[in-house]
């Protein structure tokens, strides 16, 4: 049986197809891009089921409509390897903006598909010894979704905060000298507690574009900022002054004394501020 995704879940579709006498089920995706993994369980279903892309489904349905049932034969060959990971693509299931009030989302993209992750079933004596990465009884799982991408982004923010507190340098000077030189701020507290707004700004400004597609065969991705990709892919090497001869200057009014030069950076809700940065010729 060939059916289209939607209306009821995958397990129900398989049960209905089996009850109607189908020997197998092919589910055609109802959106562009790669098909996702079919979820749901029904112990009464014994026929095999497969999820294919909308393009492949439309081509298959064209074949079904063009010949008599007795003349059509479908066979499948299992791939020996998975498609090569492509860092320039976004996951097919990655959510897009905007928000309900029109703001751009997501902010940032991070790896979240087929991530190796530790997992606990919450039971102290099960030991979770299954070697199957898809088995709920395994302590190591391959998982996908926001639950995987969010820790990657949070870890990146933690590293960025540690860098600002311990390694942040201006013009190659010492840490003590740079605390005093940091945008004219007073030494006290100048780097000890960078604000969440500063971390977010550095992450978004260092994000890199994704030049691939939505899924391995989807539509091309737009350049950031865009509702499909936010400000781009998390890339700390672009957010931090790691290369020799590269300096990083920031304004963080939320963590500066009110009397400091950066105290003027504090904004109220809905406010705005402009800062002029001049780069002398030949300084890079």
XYZ file of N, CA and C in Angstrom:
852
model
N 0.841 -1.184 0.000
C 0.000 0.000 0.000
C 0.877 1.235 0.000
N 0.484 2.261 -0.748
C 1.171 3.549 -0.782
C 0.206 4.599 -0.253
N 0.573 5.254 0.851
C -0.291 6.255 1.468
C 0.508 7.528 1.695
N -0.187 8.624 2.008
C 0.444 9.914 2.256
C 0.444 10.193 3.751
N 1.524 10.745 4.233
C 1.647 11.103 5.653
C 0.567 12.106 6.051
N 0.068 11.959 7.288
C -0.924 12.890 7.800
C -2.191 12.192 8.259
N -3.075 12.927 8.933
C -4.381 12.492 9.441
C -4.242 11.585 10.660
N -3.556 10.460 10.533
C -3.334 9.571 11.683
C -1.852 9.239 11.766
N -1.418 8.649 12.901
C 0.005 8.399 13.076
C 0.463 7.192 12.262
N 1.773 6.970 12.244
C 2.352 5.924 11.393
C 1.888 4.530 11.817
N 1.801 4.278 13.120
C 1.373 2.960 13.586
C -0.057 2.665 13.148
N -0.919 3.661 13.217
C -2.303 3.472 12.782
C -2.375 3.223 11.281
N -1.562 3.930 10.511
C -1.536 3.708 9.060
C -1.134 2.265 8.747
N -0.103 1.784 9.445
C 0.357 0.419 9.207
C -0.715 -0.593 9.580
N -1.401 -0.351 10.698
C -2.463 -1.268 11.129
C -3.607 -1.281 10.118
N -3.991 -0.115 9.622
C -5.075 -0.042 8.629
C -4.667 -0.745 7.328
N -3.425 -0.527 6.893
C -2.955 -1.156 5.656
C -2.936 -2.674 5.801
N -2.455 -3.158 6.935
C -2.418 -4.603 7.165
C -3.815 -5.188 7.211
N -4.746 -4.487 7.852
C -6.128 -4.967 7.922
C -6.786 -5.015 6.550
N -6.341 -4.147 5.646
C -6.898 -4.116 4.288
C -6.239 -5.135 3.369
N -5.263 -5.902 3.890
C -4.641 -6.951 3.104
C -3.325 -6.600 2.475
N -2.740 -5.438 2.830
C -1.455 -5.043 2.250
C -0.333 -5.921 2.791
N 0.636 -6.223 1.937
C 1.791 -7.005 2.365
C 2.936 -6.117 2.840
N 2.862 -4.809 2.552
C 3.868 -3.835 2.995
C 3.245 -2.447 2.898
N 3.883 -1.481 3.567
C 3.360 -0.116 3.559
C 4.468 0.854 3.182
N 4.163 1.748 2.244
C 5.069 2.842 1.878
C 4.348 4.143 2.186
N 4.934 4.964 3.067
C 4.346 6.245 3.444
C 5.100 7.352 2.725
N 4.380 8.171 1.959
C 4.963 9.294 1.250
C 4.918 10.533 2.134
N 6.035 11.234 2.247
C 6.056 12.456 3.052
C 5.140 13.506 2.431
N 4.557 14.357 3.282
C 3.654 15.398 2.774
C 4.301 16.779 2.740
N 5.621 16.844 3.005
C 6.371 18.087 2.910
C 7.669 17.811 2.148
N 8.289 18.867 1.636
C 9.532 18.707 0.883
C 10.675 18.323 1.812
N 11.715 17.731 1.246
C 12.879 17.352 2.033
C 12.920 15.866 2.329
N 13.849 15.489 3.197
C 14.038 14.088 3.522
C 12.916 13.563 4.411
N 12.589 12.284 4.284
C 11.618 11.682 5.216
C 12.268 11.501 6.578
N 11.449 11.562 7.636
C 11.986 11.337 8.968
C 11.692 9.910 9.431
N 12.229 9.553 10.578
C 12.008 8.225 11.128
C 10.565 8.090 11.597
N 9.908 7.003 11.212
C 8.522 6.796 11.616
C 8.465 6.320 13.061
N 7.648 6.984 13.865
C 7.496 6.614 15.267
C 6.195 5.868 15.510
N 5.992 5.458 16.762
C 4.782 4.728 17.135
C 5.008 3.229 17.189
N 4.197 2.555 17.966
C 4.314 1.108 18.110
C 2.938 0.457 18.076
N 2.864 -0.701 17.495
C 1.655 -1.531 17.491
C 2.110 -2.974 17.339
N 2.034 -3.745 18.419
C 2.528 -5.126 18.394
C 1.772 -5.998 17.408
N 0.582 -5.578 17.007
C -0.187 -6.370 16.063
C 0.234 -6.202 14.623
N 1.062 -5.200 14.340
C 1.513 -4.940 12.972
C 2.728 -5.803 12.669
N 2.649 -6.592 11.616
C 3.754 -7.481 11.234
C 4.310 -7.169 9.852
N 3.635 -6.312 9.077
C 4.127 -6.006 7.734
C 5.229 -4.952 7.819
N 6.193 -4.973 6.887
C 7.239 -3.937 6.885
C 6.676 -2.604 6.417
N 7.275 -1.511 6.900
C 6.823 -0.170 6.515
C 8.034 0.705 6.219
N 7.862 1.641 5.281
C 8.962 2.487 4.823
C 8.448 3.897 4.610
N 9.246 4.897 4.985
C 8.899 6.297 4.767
C 9.804 6.859 3.679
N 9.236 7.474 2.637
C 10.014 8.023 1.530
C 9.686 9.501 1.355
N 10.511 10.192 0.597
C 10.322 11.626 0.390
C 9.091 11.887 -0.483
N 8.629 13.143 -0.448
C 7.468 13.507 -1.256
C 7.764 13.353 -2.746
N 8.978 13.764 -3.167
C 9.326 13.639 -4.590
C 9.309 12.180 -5.037
N 9.920 11.296 -4.222
C 9.919 9.873 -4.566
C 8.505 9.311 -4.526
N 7.712 9.786 -3.578
C 6.333 9.307 -3.480
C 5.486 9.695 -4.674
N 5.664 10.936 -5.144
C 4.903 11.375 -6.309
C 5.301 10.579 -7.547
N 6.610 10.297 -7.675
C 7.061 9.484 -8.805
C 6.497 8.074 -8.720
N 6.464 7.511 -7.515
C 5.937 6.168 -7.328
C 4.440 6.119 -7.600
N 3.720 7.123 -7.134
C 2.285 7.155 -7.382
C 1.984 7.296 -8.868
N 2.865 8.006 -9.582
C 2.689 8.100 -11.033
C 2.835 6.747 -11.701
N 3.753 5.938 -11.203
C 3.917 4.589 -11.748
C 2.705 3.727 -11.424
N 2.208 3.847 -10.202
C 1.054 3.045 -9.788
C -0.164 3.372 -10.646
N -0.365 4.646 -10.948
C -1.526 5.049 -11.733
C -1.382 4.697 -13.207
N -0.137 4.480 -13.639
C 0.098 4.271 -15.059
C 0.085 2.824 -15.504
N 0.047 1.868 -14.577
C 0.078 0.456 -14.968
C -0.937 -0.326 -14.160
N -1.228 -1.522 -14.657
C -2.110 -2.420 -13.905
C -1.363 -2.968 -12.698
N -2.045 -3.188 -11.554
C -1.368 -3.664 -10.338
C -0.514 -4.896 -10.556
N -0.968 -5.810 -11.428
C -0.232 -7.056 -11.625
C 1.083 -6.841 -12.356
N 1.243 -5.676 -13.004
C 2.436 -5.421 -13.781
C 3.507 -4.648 -13.020
N 3.193 -4.214 -11.779
C 4.119 -3.378 -11.021
C 4.773 -4.176 -9.897
N 6.091 -4.149 -9.865
C 6.841 -4.854 -8.830
C 7.830 -3.878 -8.197
N 7.876 -3.853 -6.899
C 8.761 -2.949 -6.158
C 9.715 -3.774 -5.305
N 11.012 -3.464 -5.363
C 11.994 -4.145 -4.531
C 12.907 -3.112 -3.893
N 13.506 -3.470 -2.772
C 14.370 -2.555 -2.035
C 15.703 -3.225 -1.740
N 16.751 -2.426 -1.746
C 18.077 -2.891 -1.353
C 18.555 -2.057 -0.179
N 18.899 -2.709 0.915
C 19.366 -1.992 2.094
C 20.760 -1.429 1.854
N 20.959 -0.153 2.204
C 22.262 0.481 2.029
C 23.249 -0.059 3.049
N 24.485 -0.269 2.630
C 25.500 -0.776 3.549
C 26.126 0.330 4.377
N 25.982 1.602 3.929
C 26.527 2.733 4.667
C 25.496 3.855 4.700
N 25.587 4.706 5.699
C 24.713 5.863 5.811
C 25.260 7.011 4.971
N 24.400 7.960 4.545
C 24.906 9.116 3.800
C 25.928 9.885 4.629
N 26.944 10.421 3.969
C 27.991 11.149 4.667
C 27.425 12.422 5.291
N 27.821 12.693 6.547
C 27.346 13.888 7.234
C 27.832 15.126 6.504
N 26.946 16.093 6.357
C 27.284 17.323 5.653
C 27.000 18.498 6.573
N 28.062 19.155 7.042
C 27.918 20.234 8.021
C 27.257 21.463 7.417
N 27.150 21.543 6.103
C 26.542 22.710 5.468
C 25.025 22.579 5.340
N 24.460 21.425 5.697
C 23.012 21.222 5.626
C 22.373 21.422 6.995
N 21.087 21.747 6.998
C 20.313 21.723 8.238
C 19.500 20.440 8.265
N 19.118 20.004 9.464
C 18.286 18.814 9.582
C 16.920 19.076 8.951
N 16.356 18.055 8.350
C 15.068 18.210 7.694
C 13.999 18.655 8.680
N 14.100 18.202 9.941
C 13.062 18.483 10.935
C 13.339 19.751 11.739
N 14.396 20.497 11.402
C 14.727 21.707 12.154
C 13.607 22.742 12.021
N 13.181 23.292 13.155
C 12.059 24.235 13.158
C 12.460 25.579 12.557
N 11.469 26.266 12.000
C 11.674 27.579 11.393
C 10.823 28.627 12.106
N 11.233 29.897 11.988
C 10.460 31.003 12.520
C 9.426 31.460 11.509
N 8.793 32.590 11.767
C 9.027 33.494 12.890
C 8.234 33.095 14.120
N 8.401 33.882 15.213
C 7.570 33.696 16.397
C 6.183 34.271 16.128
N 5.268 34.062 17.072
C 3.897 34.544 16.875
C 3.824 36.065 16.787
N 4.825 36.767 17.373
C 4.820 38.228 17.293
C 5.776 38.751 16.222
N 6.253 37.838 15.336
C 7.011 38.257 14.173
C 8.509 38.326 14.335
N 9.065 37.921 15.499
C 10.509 37.984 15.702
C 11.217 36.832 14.978
N 12.472 37.067 14.624
C 13.254 36.058 13.926
C 13.654 34.947 14.893
N 13.372 33.735 14.540
C 13.811 32.545 15.262
C 14.073 31.454 14.242
N 14.979 30.525 14.474
C 15.806 30.374 15.675
C 16.906 31.416 15.749
N 17.551 31.527 16.921
C 18.700 32.420 17.041
C 19.929 31.813 16.385
N 20.171 30.539 16.672
C 21.414 29.885 16.271
C 21.138 28.422 15.958
N 21.919 27.812 15.091
C 21.811 26.385 14.804
C 23.025 25.664 15.391
N 22.784 24.466 15.920
C 23.856 23.636 16.468
C 23.567 22.183 16.109
N 24.590 21.317 16.083
C 24.377 19.910 15.733
C 23.312 19.261 16.609
N 22.322 18.623 15.970
C 21.246 18.010 16.733
C 20.644 16.788 16.069
N 21.322 16.229 15.073
C 20.807 15.048 14.383
C 21.800 13.902 14.512
N 21.285 12.762 14.973
C 22.101 11.548 15.149
C 23.323 11.831 16.042
N 23.048 12.340 17.231
C 24.093 12.667 18.202
C 24.226 11.522 19.207
N 25.450 11.093 19.478
C 25.683 10.087 20.514
C 25.463 10.732 21.879
N 24.570 10.143 22.675
C 24.209 10.748 23.952
C 24.047 9.686 25.029
N 24.494 10.022 26.241
C 24.240 9.145 27.385
C 22.760 9.205 27.738
N 22.220 8.078 28.219
C 20.806 8.024 28.577
C 20.616 7.126 29.790
N 19.761 7.560 30.697
C 19.436 6.758 31.872
C 17.945 6.452 31.874
N 17.605 5.205 32.234
C 16.189 4.858 32.355
C 15.662 5.135 33.758
N 16.519 5.675 34.628
C 16.094 6.025 35.968
C 16.041 4.878 36.942
N 16.389 3.680 36.506
C 16.347 2.507 37.368
C 17.767 2.166 37.832
N 17.996 1.959 39.135
C 19.367 1.770 39.635
C 19.991 0.416 39.325
N 19.196 -0.598 38.934
C 19.762 -1.946 38.813
C 19.557 -2.570 37.428
N 19.227 -1.777 36.426
C 19.036 -2.353 35.088
C 20.346 -2.426 34.314
N 21.306 -1.568 34.635
C 22.645 -1.534 34.034
C 22.641 -1.126 32.562
N 21.497 -1.196 31.885
C 21.361 -0.724 30.508
C 22.505 -1.213 29.616
N 22.599 -2.504 29.475
C 23.728 -3.125 28.769
C 23.477 -3.375 27.285
N 22.352 -2.959 26.751
C 22.074 -3.239 25.349
C 23.095 -2.549 24.453
N 23.645 -3.265 23.461
C 24.600 -2.653 22.526
C 23.914 -1.893 21.385
N 22.587 -1.984 21.309
C 21.828 -1.363 20.227
C 21.627 0.120 20.531
N 22.181 1.003 19.690
C 22.092 2.436 19.927
C 20.675 2.972 19.770
N 19.761 2.164 19.219
C 18.378 2.581 19.072
C 17.481 2.008 20.184
N 18.067 1.228 21.084
C 17.319 0.528 22.129
C 17.213 1.408 23.370
N 15.998 1.535 23.934
C 15.808 2.324 25.143
C 16.569 1.745 26.327
N 16.978 0.478 26.253
C 17.724 -0.144 27.349
C 19.218 0.117 27.269
N 19.651 0.850 26.269
C 21.078 1.147 26.112
C 21.452 2.403 26.886
N 22.652 2.418 27.445
C 23.136 3.599 28.163
C 23.694 4.641 27.206
N 24.066 4.222 25.993
C 24.530 5.124 24.946
C 23.555 5.048 23.787
N 22.962 6.191 23.437
C 21.949 6.214 22.390
C 22.347 7.184 21.282
N 21.795 6.949 20.098
C 21.858 7.926 19.019
C 20.530 8.657 19.019
N 20.564 9.954 19.268
C 19.333 10.720 19.436
C 19.378 11.978 18.584
N 18.213 12.547 18.338
C 18.105 13.752 17.509
C 17.084 14.699 18.112
N 17.222 15.987 17.769
C 16.237 16.963 18.193
C 16.838 18.108 18.987
N 15.955 18.970 19.476
C 16.375 20.111 20.277
C 17.099 19.669 21.541
N 16.728 18.510 22.074
C 17.382 18.000 23.282
C 18.863 17.728 23.054
N 19.272 17.549 21.829
C 20.679 17.354 21.506
C 21.359 18.675 21.126
N 20.678 19.524 20.373
C 21.279 20.782 19.917
C 21.447 21.778 21.063
N 20.490 21.809 21.980
C 20.543 22.783 23.074
C 21.775 22.600 23.963
N 22.119 21.359 24.396
C 23.338 21.212 25.197
C 24.609 21.639 24.459
N 24.653 21.429 23.146
C 25.825 21.863 22.375
C 25.942 23.390 22.435
N 24.814 24.088 22.228
C 24.831 25.550 22.280
C 25.141 26.046 23.690
N 24.574 25.384 24.715
C 24.831 25.785 26.099
C 26.300 25.569 26.470
N 26.869 24.450 26.009
C 28.289 24.204 26.251
C 29.163 25.242 25.581
N 28.781 25.646 24.375
C 29.526 26.696 23.684
C 29.476 28.010 24.451
N 28.305 28.344 25.003
C 28.173 29.571 25.786
C 29.023 29.509 27.057
N 29.097 28.314 27.670
C 29.913 28.152 28.879
C 31.397 28.355 28.568
N 31.858 27.812 27.438
C 33.251 28.006 27.035
C 33.532 29.478 26.735
N 32.562 30.122 26.101
C 32.720 31.539 25.792
C 32.816 32.365 27.079
N 31.990 32.040 28.056
C 32.033 32.752 29.343
C 33.373 32.526 30.044
N 33.863 31.283 30.008
C 35.158 30.995 30.615
C 36.266 31.789 29.927
N 36.209 31.884 28.612
C 37.204 32.646 27.852
C 37.201 34.109 28.280
N 36.011 34.701 28.391
C 35.921 36.107 28.756
C 36.458 36.355 30.170
N 36.268 35.393 31.044
C 36.710 35.564 32.434
C 38.196 35.294 32.628
N 38.808 34.495 31.760
C 40.181 34.058 32.035
C 41.174 34.356 30.920
N 40.731 34.447 29.680
C 41.667 34.548 28.557
C 41.438 35.754 27.661
N 40.509 36.600 28.015
C 40.170 37.718 27.135
C 41.317 38.720 27.086
N 41.889 38.965 25.893
C 43.034 39.850 25.737
C 42.729 40.959 24.738
N 43.284 42.119 24.979
C 43.182 43.240 24.048
C 44.591 43.647 23.646
N 44.873 43.630 22.370
C 46.181 44.036 21.836
C 47.327 43.229 22.441
N 47.068 41.988 22.846
C 48.133 41.109 23.293
C 48.699 41.419 24.657
N 48.058 42.268 25.477
C 48.580 42.605 26.788
C 48.261 41.543 27.819
N 48.738 41.758 29.055
C 48.474 40.804 30.123
C 47.033 40.906 30.579
N 46.581 39.891 31.329
C 45.201 39.891 31.802
C 44.933 41.085 32.705
N 45.882 41.404 33.598
C 45.692 42.529 34.511
C 45.602 43.846 33.741
N 46.498 44.011 32.764
C 46.488 45.237 31.961
C 45.194 45.356 31.173
N 44.741 44.245 30.614
C 43.558 44.285 29.765
C 42.275 44.506 30.540
N 42.227 44.078 31.797
C 41.044 44.382 32.597
C 40.849 45.884 32.690
N 41.946 46.614 32.840
C 41.841 48.060 32.945
C 41.623 48.705 31.576
N 42.133 48.060 30.531
C 42.033 48.644 29.191
C 40.740 48.275 28.476
N 39.966 47.393 29.071
C 38.789 46.844 28.378
C 37.736 47.926 28.172
N 37.737 48.521 27.037
C 36.775 49.553 26.647
C 36.672 50.666 27.688
N 37.754 50.938 28.388
C 37.755 52.025 29.350
C 37.081 51.702 30.657
N 36.737 50.437 30.901
C 36.022 50.075 32.119
C 36.974 50.024 33.302
N 36.428 50.157 34.492
C 37.232 49.999 35.688
C 37.609 48.538 35.852
N 38.741 48.283 36.512
C 39.224 46.919 36.647
C 38.279 46.063 37.470
N 37.642 46.666 38.456
C 36.798 45.887 39.352
C 35.588 45.317 38.610
N 35.514 43.979 38.519
C 34.368 43.311 37.910
C 34.294 43.422 36.411
N 35.330 43.891 35.756
C 35.224 44.157 34.329
C 35.058 42.889 33.502
N 35.627 41.761 33.951
C 35.521 40.522 33.201
C 34.984 39.377 34.054
N 34.702 39.624 35.311
C 34.362 38.529 36.211
C 32.970 37.974 35.972
N 32.074 38.778 35.405
C 30.696 38.305 35.235
C 30.097 38.834 33.936
N 30.513 38.302 32.804
C 29.916 38.735 31.525
C 28.431 38.415 31.486
N 27.662 39.323 30.959
C 26.203 39.156 30.960
C 25.750 38.149 29.911
N 24.526 37.647 30.104
C 23.930 36.736 29.117
C 23.761 37.435 27.775
N 23.446 38.736 27.812
C 23.278 39.489 26.562
C 24.579 39.542 25.782
N 25.712 39.699 26.492
C 27.010 39.724 25.817
C 27.328 38.369 25.201
N 27.081 37.284 25.938
C 27.350 35.951 25.405
C 26.513 35.699 24.158
N 25.247 36.058 24.217
C 24.362 35.866 23.066
C 24.852 36.678 21.870
N 25.244 37.924 22.112
C 25.698 38.777 21.009
C 26.949 38.211 20.354
N 27.891 37.722 21.154
C 29.114 37.163 20.593
C 28.839 35.890 19.800
N 27.941 35.049 20.311
C 27.596 33.812 19.603
C 26.946 34.121 18.259
N 25.997 35.068 18.245
C 25.284 35.376 17.006
C 26.195 36.077 16.001
N 27.066 36.956 16.488
C 27.957 37.666 15.568
C 29.028 36.758 14.976
N 29.353 35.659 15.657
C 30.350 34.735 15.125
C 29.769 33.570 14.353
N 28.457 33.494 14.268
C 27.820 32.364 13.588
C 28.193 32.328 12.109
N 28.351 31.120 11.571
C 28.714 30.952 10.167
C 27.517 30.541 9.320
N 27.507 30.844 8.044
C 26.394 30.481 7.165
C 26.386 28.990 6.852
N 25.229 28.470 6.544
C 25.085 27.109 6.041
C 24.785 27.223 4.551
N 25.655 26.685 3.727
C 25.547 26.860 2.277
C 24.943 25.647 1.585
N 24.384 24.714 2.375
C 23.818 23.499 1.805
C 22.313 23.588 1.640
N 21.631 22.500 1.999
C 20.193 22.388 1.794
C 19.494 21.967 3.077
N 18.199 22.039 3.084
C 17.387 21.545 4.193
C 17.247 20.037 4.015
N 17.994 19.256 4.816
C 18.097 17.838 4.539
C 19.058 17.628 3.381
N 19.353 16.380 3.061
C 20.352 16.122 2.015
C 19.814 16.371 0.612
N 18.489 16.446 0.463
C 17.924 16.645 -0.879
C 16.867 17.732 -0.880
N 16.879 18.613 0.114
C 15.852 19.645 0.210
C 16.200 20.897 -0.568
N 15.483 21.967 -0.268
C 15.692 23.235 -0.957
C 16.946 23.907 -0.407
N 17.640 24.737 -1.205
C 18.829 25.447 -0.727
C 18.499 26.361 0.454
N 19.425 26.471 1.390
C 19.221 27.309 2.566
C 19.562 28.766 2.249
N 18.801 29.715 2.811
C 19.113 31.135 2.584
C 20.294 31.565 3.453
N 20.914 32.673 3.067
C 21.985 33.233 3.886
C 21.384 33.878 5.132
N 22.090 33.802 6.269
C 21.586 34.432 7.489
C 21.722 35.956 7.411
N 20.879 36.649 8.193
C 19.820 36.121 9.067
C 18.575 35.751 8.269
N 17.963 34.636 8.637
C 16.772 34.158 7.940
C 15.980 33.261 8.879
N 14.697 33.123 8.606
C 13.819 32.351 9.484
C 14.161 30.867 9.499
N 14.816 30.366 8.451
C 15.171 28.953 8.401
C 16.428 28.636 9.203
N 17.358 29.595 9.287
C 18.669 29.308 9.875
C 19.061 30.267 10.986
N 18.207 31.244 11.312
C 18.579 32.236 12.313
C 19.783 33.032 11.849
N 20.790 33.151 12.745
C 22.016 33.864 12.395
C 23.102 32.918 11.904
N 22.784 31.626 11.777
C 23.735 30.685 11.219
C 24.141 29.604 12.191
N 25.233 28.927 11.875
C 25.740 27.786 12.646
C 26.703 28.246 13.736
N 26.549 27.711 14.934
C 27.443 28.015 16.044
C 28.895 27.745 15.652
N 29.771 28.738 15.854
C 31.181 28.592 15.498
C 32.000 29.485 16.431
N 32.493 28.919 17.535
C 33.231 29.704 18.516
C 34.539 30.254 17.957
N 35.099 29.585 16.954
C 36.348 30.077 16.377
C 36.149 31.414 15.679
N 34.909 31.724 15.301
C 34.597 33.012 14.689
C 34.148 34.033 15.728
N 33.708 33.557 16.895
C 33.225 34.459 17.944
C 34.348 34.999 18.811
N 35.457 34.273 18.911
C 36.547 34.623 19.820
C 37.785 35.066 19.054
N 38.606 35.865 19.722
C 39.852 36.343 19.123
C 40.944 35.319 19.363
N 40.874 34.203 18.638
C 41.817 33.112 18.844
C 43.053 33.232 17.958
N 42.915 33.854 16.818
C 44.035 33.948 15.881
C 45.034 35.018 16.321
N 46.288 34.831 15.980
C 47.331 35.801 16.306
C 47.054 37.129 15.610
N 47.166 38.217 16.362
C 46.959 39.533 15.784
C 45.520 39.970 15.712
N 44.590 39.152 16.235
C 43.170 39.483 16.215
C 42.751 39.954 17.601
N 42.063 41.076 17.673
C 41.588 41.612 18.941
C 40.067 41.556 18.998
N 39.551 41.536 20.204
C 38.106 41.496 20.420
C 37.731 42.609 21.376
N 36.852 43.509 20.957
C 36.394 44.606 21.805
C 34.892 44.472 22.006
N 34.442 44.589 23.236
C 33.027 44.434 23.532
C 32.553 45.543 24.450
N 31.254 45.795 24.434
C 30.619 46.735 25.354
C 29.559 45.958 26.113
N 29.698 45.903 27.440
C 28.778 45.113 28.257
C 28.360 45.932 29.469
N 27.414 46.806 29.268
C 27.001 47.695 30.349
C 26.422 46.984 31.544
N 25.850 45.781 31.339
C 25.189 45.098 32.447
C 26.167 44.615 33.499
N 27.448 44.454 33.152
C 28.417 43.949 34.117
C 29.446 44.999 34.505
N 29.203 46.277 34.154
C 30.162 47.340 34.446
C 29.632 48.280 35.522
N 30.523 48.852 36.322
C 30.111 49.882 37.266
C 29.458 51.043 36.530
N 28.450 51.662 37.153
C 27.715 52.739 36.487
C 28.612 53.909 36.133
N 29.709 54.079 36.898
C 30.606 55.204 36.646
C 31.595 54.950 35.515
N 31.669 53.706 35.015
C 32.647 53.389 33.986
C 32.194 53.902 32.633
N 33.137 53.870 31.666
C 32.825 54.346 30.320
C 31.750 53.501 29.661
N 31.652 52.226 30.061
C 30.659 51.350 29.449
C 29.341 51.347 30.200
N 29.260 52.101 31.293
C 28.001 52.166 32.014
C 26.883 52.723 31.166
N 27.240 53.498 30.148
C 26.227 54.067 29.248
C 25.578 53.022 28.356
N 26.114 51.783 28.346
C 25.573 50.750 27.462
C 24.298 50.110 28.008
N 23.955 50.397 29.267
C 22.758 49.799 29.859
C 21.519 50.332 29.153
N 20.633 49.417 28.737
C 19.415 49.784 28.019
C 18.190 49.327 28.781
N 17.149 50.117 28.705
C 15.850 49.703 29.202
C 15.121 48.947 28.101
N 14.024 48.259 28.467
C 13.263 47.494 27.478
C 12.780 48.409 26.351
N 13.038 48.016 25.140
C 12.631 48.795 23.982
C 13.585 49.906 23.605
N 14.680 50.064 24.364
C 15.627 51.133 24.089
C 16.609 50.766 23.000
N 17.440 51.720 22.616
C 18.444 51.484 21.578
C 19.666 52.342 21.876
N 20.813 51.874 21.409
C 22.051 52.631 21.568
C 22.945 52.375 20.367
N 23.736 53.362 19.998
C 24.660 53.225 18.884
C 26.093 53.417 19.388
N 27.017 52.619 18.847
C 28.424 52.727 19.207
C 29.237 52.800 17.921
N 30.126 53.741 17.860
C 30.955 53.930 16.671
C 32.323 53.302 16.916
N 32.748 52.430 16.020
C 34.047 51.759 16.105
C 34.886 52.222 14.920
N 36.057 52.813 15.212
C 36.957 53.270 14.164
C 38.178 52.384 14.097
N 38.498 51.888 12.915
C 39.660 51.037 12.690
C 40.661 51.799 11.849
N 41.847 52.003 12.401
C 42.869 52.766 11.676
C 43.401 51.955 10.506
N 43.798 52.627 9.458
C 44.327 51.980 8.271
C 45.593 51.196 8.623
N 45.656 49.946 8.150
C 46.827 49.131 8.377
C 46.806 48.323 9.665
N 45.726 48.444 10.448
C 45.652 47.674 11.702
C 44.956 46.360 11.510
N 44.436 46.066 10.340
C 43.743 44.809 10.086
C 42.317 44.874 10.479
